[in-house]
XYZ file of C-alpha atoms in Angstrom:
450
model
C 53.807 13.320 5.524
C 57.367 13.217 5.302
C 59.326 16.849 6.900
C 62.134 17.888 4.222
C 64.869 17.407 7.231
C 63.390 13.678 7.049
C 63.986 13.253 3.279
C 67.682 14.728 3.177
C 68.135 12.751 6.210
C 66.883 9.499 4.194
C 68.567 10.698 1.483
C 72.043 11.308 3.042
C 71.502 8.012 4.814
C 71.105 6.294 1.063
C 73.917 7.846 -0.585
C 76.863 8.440 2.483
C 75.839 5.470 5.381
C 75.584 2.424 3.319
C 71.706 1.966 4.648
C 70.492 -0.298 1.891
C 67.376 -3.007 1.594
C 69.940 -6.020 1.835
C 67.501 -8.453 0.524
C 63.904 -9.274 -1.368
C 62.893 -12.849 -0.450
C 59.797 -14.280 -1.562
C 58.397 -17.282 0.579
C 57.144 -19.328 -1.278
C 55.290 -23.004 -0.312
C 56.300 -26.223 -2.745
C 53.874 -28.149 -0.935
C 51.753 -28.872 -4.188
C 54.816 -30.144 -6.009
C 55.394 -33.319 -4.291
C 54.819 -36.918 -6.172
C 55.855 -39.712 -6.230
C 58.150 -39.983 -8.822
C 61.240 -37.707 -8.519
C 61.632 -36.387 -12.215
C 57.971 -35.450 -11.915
C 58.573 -33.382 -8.714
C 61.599 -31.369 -9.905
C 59.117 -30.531 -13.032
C 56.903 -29.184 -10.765
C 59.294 -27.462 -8.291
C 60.860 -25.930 -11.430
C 57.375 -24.489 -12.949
C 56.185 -23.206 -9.868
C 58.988 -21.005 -8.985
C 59.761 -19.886 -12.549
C 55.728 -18.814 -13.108
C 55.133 -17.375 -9.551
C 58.859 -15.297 -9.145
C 58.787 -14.595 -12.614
C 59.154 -11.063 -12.231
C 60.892 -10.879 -8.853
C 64.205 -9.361 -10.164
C 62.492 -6.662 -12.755
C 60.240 -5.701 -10.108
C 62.968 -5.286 -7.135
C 65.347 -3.388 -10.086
C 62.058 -0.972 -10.441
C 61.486 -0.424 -7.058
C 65.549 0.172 -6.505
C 65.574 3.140 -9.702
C 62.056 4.332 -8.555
C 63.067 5.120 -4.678
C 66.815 5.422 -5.292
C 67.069 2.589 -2.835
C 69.993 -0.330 -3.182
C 68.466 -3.684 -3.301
C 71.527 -5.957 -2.443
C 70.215 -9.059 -3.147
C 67.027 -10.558 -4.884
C 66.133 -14.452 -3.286
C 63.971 -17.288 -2.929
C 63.177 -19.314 0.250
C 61.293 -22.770 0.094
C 59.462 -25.225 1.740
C 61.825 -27.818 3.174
C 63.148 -30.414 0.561
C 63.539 -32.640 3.140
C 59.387 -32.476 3.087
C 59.033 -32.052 -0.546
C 61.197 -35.163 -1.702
C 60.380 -37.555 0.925
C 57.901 -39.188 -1.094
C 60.461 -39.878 -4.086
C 63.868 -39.523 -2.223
C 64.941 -37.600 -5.193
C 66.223 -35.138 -3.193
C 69.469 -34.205 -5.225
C 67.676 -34.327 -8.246
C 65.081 -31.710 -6.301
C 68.359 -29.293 -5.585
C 69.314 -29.201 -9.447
C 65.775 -27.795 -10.305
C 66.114 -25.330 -7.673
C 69.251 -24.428 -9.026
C 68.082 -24.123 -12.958
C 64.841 -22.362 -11.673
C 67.129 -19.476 -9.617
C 69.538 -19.071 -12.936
C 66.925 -18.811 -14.846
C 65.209 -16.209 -12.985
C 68.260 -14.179 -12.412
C 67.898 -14.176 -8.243
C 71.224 -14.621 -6.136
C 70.227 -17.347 -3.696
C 67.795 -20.034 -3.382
C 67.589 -21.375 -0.265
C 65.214 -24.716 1.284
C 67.563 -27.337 0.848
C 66.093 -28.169 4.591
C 65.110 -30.289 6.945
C 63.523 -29.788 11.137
C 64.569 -32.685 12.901
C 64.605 -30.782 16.245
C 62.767 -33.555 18.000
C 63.634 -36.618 15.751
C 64.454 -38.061 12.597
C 62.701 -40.095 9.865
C 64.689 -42.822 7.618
C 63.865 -40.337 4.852
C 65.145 -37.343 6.665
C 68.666 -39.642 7.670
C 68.616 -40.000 4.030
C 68.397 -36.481 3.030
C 71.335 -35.590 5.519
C 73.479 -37.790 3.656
C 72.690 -36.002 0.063
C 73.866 -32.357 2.063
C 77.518 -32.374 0.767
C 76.479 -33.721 -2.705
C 73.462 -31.232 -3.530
C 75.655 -28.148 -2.602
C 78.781 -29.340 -3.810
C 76.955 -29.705 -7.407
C 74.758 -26.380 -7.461
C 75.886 -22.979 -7.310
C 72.705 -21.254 -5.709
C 70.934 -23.182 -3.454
C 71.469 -22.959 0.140
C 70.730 -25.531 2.821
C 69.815 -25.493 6.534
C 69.233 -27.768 9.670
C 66.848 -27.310 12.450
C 67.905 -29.538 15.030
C 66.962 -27.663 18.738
C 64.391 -26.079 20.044
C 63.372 -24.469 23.219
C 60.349 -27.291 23.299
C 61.446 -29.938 22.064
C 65.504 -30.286 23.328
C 68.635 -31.152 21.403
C 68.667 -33.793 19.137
C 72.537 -35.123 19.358
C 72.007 -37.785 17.011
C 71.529 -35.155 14.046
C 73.936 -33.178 15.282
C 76.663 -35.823 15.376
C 75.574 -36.897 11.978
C 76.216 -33.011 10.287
C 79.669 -33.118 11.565
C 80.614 -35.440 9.364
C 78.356 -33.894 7.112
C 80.201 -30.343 7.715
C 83.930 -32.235 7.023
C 82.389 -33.802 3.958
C 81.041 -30.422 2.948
C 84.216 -28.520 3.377
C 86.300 -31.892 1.337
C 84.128 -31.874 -1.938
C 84.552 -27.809 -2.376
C 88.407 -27.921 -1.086
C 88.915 -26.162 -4.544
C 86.911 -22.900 -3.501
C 88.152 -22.780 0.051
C 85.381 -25.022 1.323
C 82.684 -22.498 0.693
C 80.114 -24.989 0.296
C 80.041 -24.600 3.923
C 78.815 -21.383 4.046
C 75.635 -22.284 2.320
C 74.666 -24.253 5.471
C 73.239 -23.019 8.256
C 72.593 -25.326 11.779
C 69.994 -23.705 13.798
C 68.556 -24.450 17.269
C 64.901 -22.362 17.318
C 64.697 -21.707 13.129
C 61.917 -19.570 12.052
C 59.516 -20.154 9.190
C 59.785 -16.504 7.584
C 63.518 -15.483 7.028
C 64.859 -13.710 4.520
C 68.305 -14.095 5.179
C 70.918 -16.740 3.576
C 72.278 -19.189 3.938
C 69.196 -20.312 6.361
C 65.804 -19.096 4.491
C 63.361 -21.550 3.967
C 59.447 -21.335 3.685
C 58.168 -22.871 7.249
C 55.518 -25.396 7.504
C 53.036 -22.868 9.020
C 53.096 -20.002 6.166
C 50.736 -19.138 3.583
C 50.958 -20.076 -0.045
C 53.632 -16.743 -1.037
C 54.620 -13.824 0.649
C 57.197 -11.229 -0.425
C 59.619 -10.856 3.142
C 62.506 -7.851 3.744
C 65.559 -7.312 5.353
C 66.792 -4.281 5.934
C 70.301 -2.841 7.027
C 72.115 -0.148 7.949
C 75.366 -0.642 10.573
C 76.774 2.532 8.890
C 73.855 4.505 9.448
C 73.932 3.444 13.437
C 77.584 4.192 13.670
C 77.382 7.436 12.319
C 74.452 8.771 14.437
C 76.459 7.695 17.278
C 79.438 9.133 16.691
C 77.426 12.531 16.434
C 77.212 12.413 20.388
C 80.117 11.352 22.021
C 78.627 13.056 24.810
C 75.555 10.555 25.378
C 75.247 8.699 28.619
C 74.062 4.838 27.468
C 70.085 5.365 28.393
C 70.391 8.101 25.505
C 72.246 6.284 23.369
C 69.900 3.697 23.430
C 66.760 5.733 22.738
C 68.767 7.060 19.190
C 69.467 4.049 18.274
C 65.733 3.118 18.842
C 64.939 6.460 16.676
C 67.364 5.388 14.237
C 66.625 1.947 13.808
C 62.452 3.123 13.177
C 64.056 5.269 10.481
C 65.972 2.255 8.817
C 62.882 -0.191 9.321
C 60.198 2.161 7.884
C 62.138 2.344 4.797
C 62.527 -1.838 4.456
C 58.499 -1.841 4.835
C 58.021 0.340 2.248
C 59.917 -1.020 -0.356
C 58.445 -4.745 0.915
C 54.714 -2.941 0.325
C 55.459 -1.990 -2.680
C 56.804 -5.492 -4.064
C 54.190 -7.393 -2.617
C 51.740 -5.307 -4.300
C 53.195 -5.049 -7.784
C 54.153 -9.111 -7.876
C 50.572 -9.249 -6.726
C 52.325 -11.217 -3.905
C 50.621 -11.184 0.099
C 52.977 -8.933 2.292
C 55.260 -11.074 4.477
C 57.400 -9.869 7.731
C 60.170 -7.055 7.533
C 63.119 -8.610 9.539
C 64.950 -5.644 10.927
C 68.278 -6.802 11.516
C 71.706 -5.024 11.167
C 73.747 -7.227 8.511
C 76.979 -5.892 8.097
C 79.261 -5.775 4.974
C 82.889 -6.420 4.617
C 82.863 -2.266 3.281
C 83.972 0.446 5.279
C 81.613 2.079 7.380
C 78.843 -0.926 7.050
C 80.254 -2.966 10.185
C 78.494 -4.121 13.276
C 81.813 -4.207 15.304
C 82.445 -0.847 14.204
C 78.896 0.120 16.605
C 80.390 -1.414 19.266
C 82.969 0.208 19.410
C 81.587 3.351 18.759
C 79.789 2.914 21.903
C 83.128 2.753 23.719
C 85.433 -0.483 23.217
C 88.758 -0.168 22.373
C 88.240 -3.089 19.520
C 85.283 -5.276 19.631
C 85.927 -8.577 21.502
C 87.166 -6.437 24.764
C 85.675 -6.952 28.099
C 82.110 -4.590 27.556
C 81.612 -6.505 24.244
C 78.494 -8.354 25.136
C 76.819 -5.608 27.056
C 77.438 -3.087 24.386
C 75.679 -6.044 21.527
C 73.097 -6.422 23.973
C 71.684 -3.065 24.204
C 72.372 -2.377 20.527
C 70.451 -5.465 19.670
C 67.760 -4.357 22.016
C 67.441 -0.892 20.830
C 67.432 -2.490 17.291
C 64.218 -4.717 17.797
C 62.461 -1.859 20.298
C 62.934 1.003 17.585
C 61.816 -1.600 14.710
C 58.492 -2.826 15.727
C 57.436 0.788 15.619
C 57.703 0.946 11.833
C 55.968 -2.193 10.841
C 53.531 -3.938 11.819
C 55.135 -6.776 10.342
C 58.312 -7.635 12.376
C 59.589 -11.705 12.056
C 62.876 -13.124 10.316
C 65.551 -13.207 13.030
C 65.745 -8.911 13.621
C 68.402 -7.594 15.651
C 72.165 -7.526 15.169
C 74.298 -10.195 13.191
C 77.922 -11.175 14.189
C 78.991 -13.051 10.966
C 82.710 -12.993 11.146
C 84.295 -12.431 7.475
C 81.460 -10.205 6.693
C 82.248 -7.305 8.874
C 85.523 -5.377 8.494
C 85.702 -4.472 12.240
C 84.989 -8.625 13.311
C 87.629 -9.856 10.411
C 90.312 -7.318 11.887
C 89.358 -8.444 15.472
C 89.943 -11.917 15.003
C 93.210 -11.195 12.317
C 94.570 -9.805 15.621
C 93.752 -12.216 18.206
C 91.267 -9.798 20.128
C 88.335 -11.750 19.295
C 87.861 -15.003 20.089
C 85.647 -18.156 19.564
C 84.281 -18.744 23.042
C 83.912 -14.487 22.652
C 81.682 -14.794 20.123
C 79.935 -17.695 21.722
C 79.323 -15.522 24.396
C 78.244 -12.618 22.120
C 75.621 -15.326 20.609
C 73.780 -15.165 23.754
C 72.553 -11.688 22.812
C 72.345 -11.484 19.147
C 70.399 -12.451 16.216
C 72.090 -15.184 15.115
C 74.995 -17.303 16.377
C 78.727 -18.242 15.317
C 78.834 -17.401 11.619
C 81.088 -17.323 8.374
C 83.916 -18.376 10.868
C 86.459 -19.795 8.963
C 88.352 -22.979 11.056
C 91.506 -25.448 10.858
C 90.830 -27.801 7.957
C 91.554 -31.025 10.187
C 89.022 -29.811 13.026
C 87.453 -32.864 14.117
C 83.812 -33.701 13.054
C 83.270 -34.620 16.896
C 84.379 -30.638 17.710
C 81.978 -29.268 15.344
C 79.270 -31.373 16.474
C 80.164 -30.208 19.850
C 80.271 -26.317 18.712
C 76.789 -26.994 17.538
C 75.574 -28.450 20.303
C 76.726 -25.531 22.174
C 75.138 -22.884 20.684
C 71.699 -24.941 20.427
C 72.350 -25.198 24.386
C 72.141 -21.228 24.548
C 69.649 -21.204 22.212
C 67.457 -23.318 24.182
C 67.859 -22.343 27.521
C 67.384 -18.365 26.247
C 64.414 -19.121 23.771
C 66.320 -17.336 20.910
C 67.225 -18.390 17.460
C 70.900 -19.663 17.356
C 73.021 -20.630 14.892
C 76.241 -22.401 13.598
C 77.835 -21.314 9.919
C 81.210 -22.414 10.553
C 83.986 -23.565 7.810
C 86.745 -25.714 8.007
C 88.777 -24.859 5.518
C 90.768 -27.496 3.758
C 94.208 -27.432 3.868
C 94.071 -24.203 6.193
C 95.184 -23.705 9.781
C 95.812 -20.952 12.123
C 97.534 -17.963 10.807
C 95.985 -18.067 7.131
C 93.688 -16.453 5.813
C 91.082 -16.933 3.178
C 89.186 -14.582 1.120
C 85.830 -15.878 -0.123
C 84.815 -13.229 -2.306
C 82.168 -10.091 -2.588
C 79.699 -9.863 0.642
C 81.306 -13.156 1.970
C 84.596 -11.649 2.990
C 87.510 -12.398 4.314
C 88.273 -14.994 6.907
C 91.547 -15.241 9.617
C 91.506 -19.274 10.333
C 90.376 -18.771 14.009
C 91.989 -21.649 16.937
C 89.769 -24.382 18.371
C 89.850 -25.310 21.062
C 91.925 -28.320 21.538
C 89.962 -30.862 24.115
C 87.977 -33.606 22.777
C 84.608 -33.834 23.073
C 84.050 -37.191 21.208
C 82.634 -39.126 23.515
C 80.070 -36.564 24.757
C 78.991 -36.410 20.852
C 78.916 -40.381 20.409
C 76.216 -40.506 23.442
C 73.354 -39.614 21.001
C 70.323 -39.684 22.415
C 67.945 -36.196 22.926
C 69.438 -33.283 25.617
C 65.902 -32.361 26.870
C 63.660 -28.920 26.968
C 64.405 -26.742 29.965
C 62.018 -26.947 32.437
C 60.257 -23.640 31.371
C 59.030 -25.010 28.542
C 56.346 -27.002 30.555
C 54.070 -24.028 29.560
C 51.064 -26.039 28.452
């Protein structure tokens, strides 16, 4: 039983702190779709999602008017096309039907367009790399990730040289919208098989046939609670952000309960992380420095994300018994007020937010970058952020943009939750011949565990 201080609290939360379910996304396995003949699998990919998420959107809408509970965005997350099309190598004919299917069903994102090369790569999985800047240049929902680290099984520099190119190519074709295609693809050293967030869902290899997953959110609710005690030492501070982050999570697994069971759908993982907005009061930065910086990106930065991301997972797993996604605190740049006025002004910095990544959820995201960065730079930003990845045993991740035509000192706005982005500097050395190497940067030596 709920106390009534509890359900004003909730309530106040709901209406005043931006706290919000940020996003219903069911999991869903395409395993059973794959043939032969290309038109045959798009069919098939097409049918399955329309008949099994059917009533994804009407249900989430429900659940929003029945709680009173925002429901930011409704999504779908697939098994890897990479896997799916490999036997017809229709793979841009496979993104089209993902895109008709998520239209048709009214969601906001579809994502899959995937492939886990972490250890190595397959001629049909070179292949599919090549059709990444074509499949999201031509659809206008489907988002696309790469796996290609791990903790076990190293760095694979050959992929990572090859999405470079794949990146520049990317941010060319969609020149028109600022290069956004970019920021439907996600680069991941460590991905997970059960995240619901964009631009990097995808059903893993290893889940069930469908499962209904949650995110959850609320940087404005964390913000304000702190700013209630200014007079906290940092172990205190710490155990209410635990308190308030089992507050935030219990709601996310409720409302995830409750859509499983009316899409008649198996229960999948609440992922508990704090994903800011580019709205006042709804900013991870804004925490921070509520804790005590000046503006985020000051020396304290990564200590303060560090115990905030702690707290975050430590007060979560108490109000579910079904924590997975990425859960913690996300750093995407131009969606978070407090980061895009941080980096407008020069206090936050790329190799700041690299070091930041060694604490968080994610990595360096929605960071907008000179148009004529390299491809050998980006490769190289990737491969540095799969290095901390590996080495920590955490999910990173690399969402970056280079934005056609921009350089440092613009500024481009990319609309809604996606924000606004300052054109950040890179750093100017050259890393080409590091990235030309190739080859496989091997496992630590800890992960001998076998």
């Amino acid at each position: 039983m709920f106390t009534q201080s509890e359900i004003l609290e909730t309530i106040d939360m709901l209406d005043n702190r931006h706290l919000d379910v940020r996003t219903v996304t069911c999991s869903l396995s395409l395993l059973d779709c794959i043939d032969g003949s290309g038109k045959k699998c798009a069919a098939r990919v097409y049918d399955k999602i329309t008949r099994v998420c059917e009533r994804l959107v009407p249900v989430c809408d429900g659940l929003s008017k029945k709680y009173g509970v925002s429901i930011v965005n409704k999504r779908i997350a697939v098994t890897p096309v990479s896997v799916v099309g490999a036997a017809s190598g229709a793979y841009v004919e496979l993104a089209h039907a993902l895109d008709r299917a998520a239209k048709t069903l009214g969601v906001d994102f579809i994502g899959g367009y995937s492939a886990l090369v972490q250890k190595g790569m397959t001629d049909a999985e070179r292949a599919f790399l090549d059709t990444i800047p074509q499949a999201l240049t031509e659809t206008d929902l489907v988002c696309g990730s790469v796996c290609v680290a791990s903790s076990k099984a190293g760095i694979n520099l050959d992929a990572i040289g090859k999405l470079g190119a794949v990146i520049k190519d990317l941010a060319y074709r969609t020149r028109d919208i600022n290069s956004f295609g970019c920021g439907k693809l996600v680069v991941f050293c460590n991905a997970v098989d059960d995240n619901p967030f964009m631009a990097g869902a995808f059903t893993g290899l290893t889940e069930g046939e469908c499962a209904v997953n949650v995110g959850v959110s609320g940087p404005g609710v964390v913000e304000y609670e702190i700013n209630k005690h200014p007079d906290y030492d940092i172990t205190r501070l710490c155990e209410l952000i635990k308190r308030t982050a089992f507050k935030i999570t219990r709601l996310g697994s409720l409302i995830g309960t409750e859509a499983a069971r009316e899409l008649g759908l198996a229960p999948g993982i609440v992922d508990l992380s704090l994903a800011p907005t580019p709205a006042v009061g709804d900013s991870v930065a804004r925490i921070l420095e509520s804790i005590g910086l000046s503006r985020v990106g000051a020396c304290g930065t990564t200590a303060c994300l560090a115990l905030l991301n702690d707290a975050v997972k430590k007060g979560g797993v108490m109000a579910t018994s079904r924590v997975g996604g990425l859960s913690g605190a996300f750093i995407p740049v131009s969606e978070d007020a407090g980061m895009i006025e941080a980096a407008r002004c020069g206090a936050l910095t790329l190799e700041k937010l690299e070091a930041m990544t060694a604490v968080c959820s994610v990595g360096l995201d929605m960071i907008a970058i000179p148009g004529d960065t390299p491809a050998s730079v980006v490769s190289a930003m990737i491969a540095d952020e799969c290095a901390i990845g590996m080495i920590n045993n955490k999910t990173t991740a690399v969402r970056v943009i280079p934005v056609y035509g921009k350089t440092v000192g613009d500024e481009v706005d990319f609309g809604g939750l996606f924000g606004t982005a300052p054109i950040m500097p890179v750093n100017a050395g050259d890393p080409t011949a590091f990235v030309k190497r190739g080859g496989v940067i091997p496992p630590p030596i800890h992960a001998n565990k076998n």
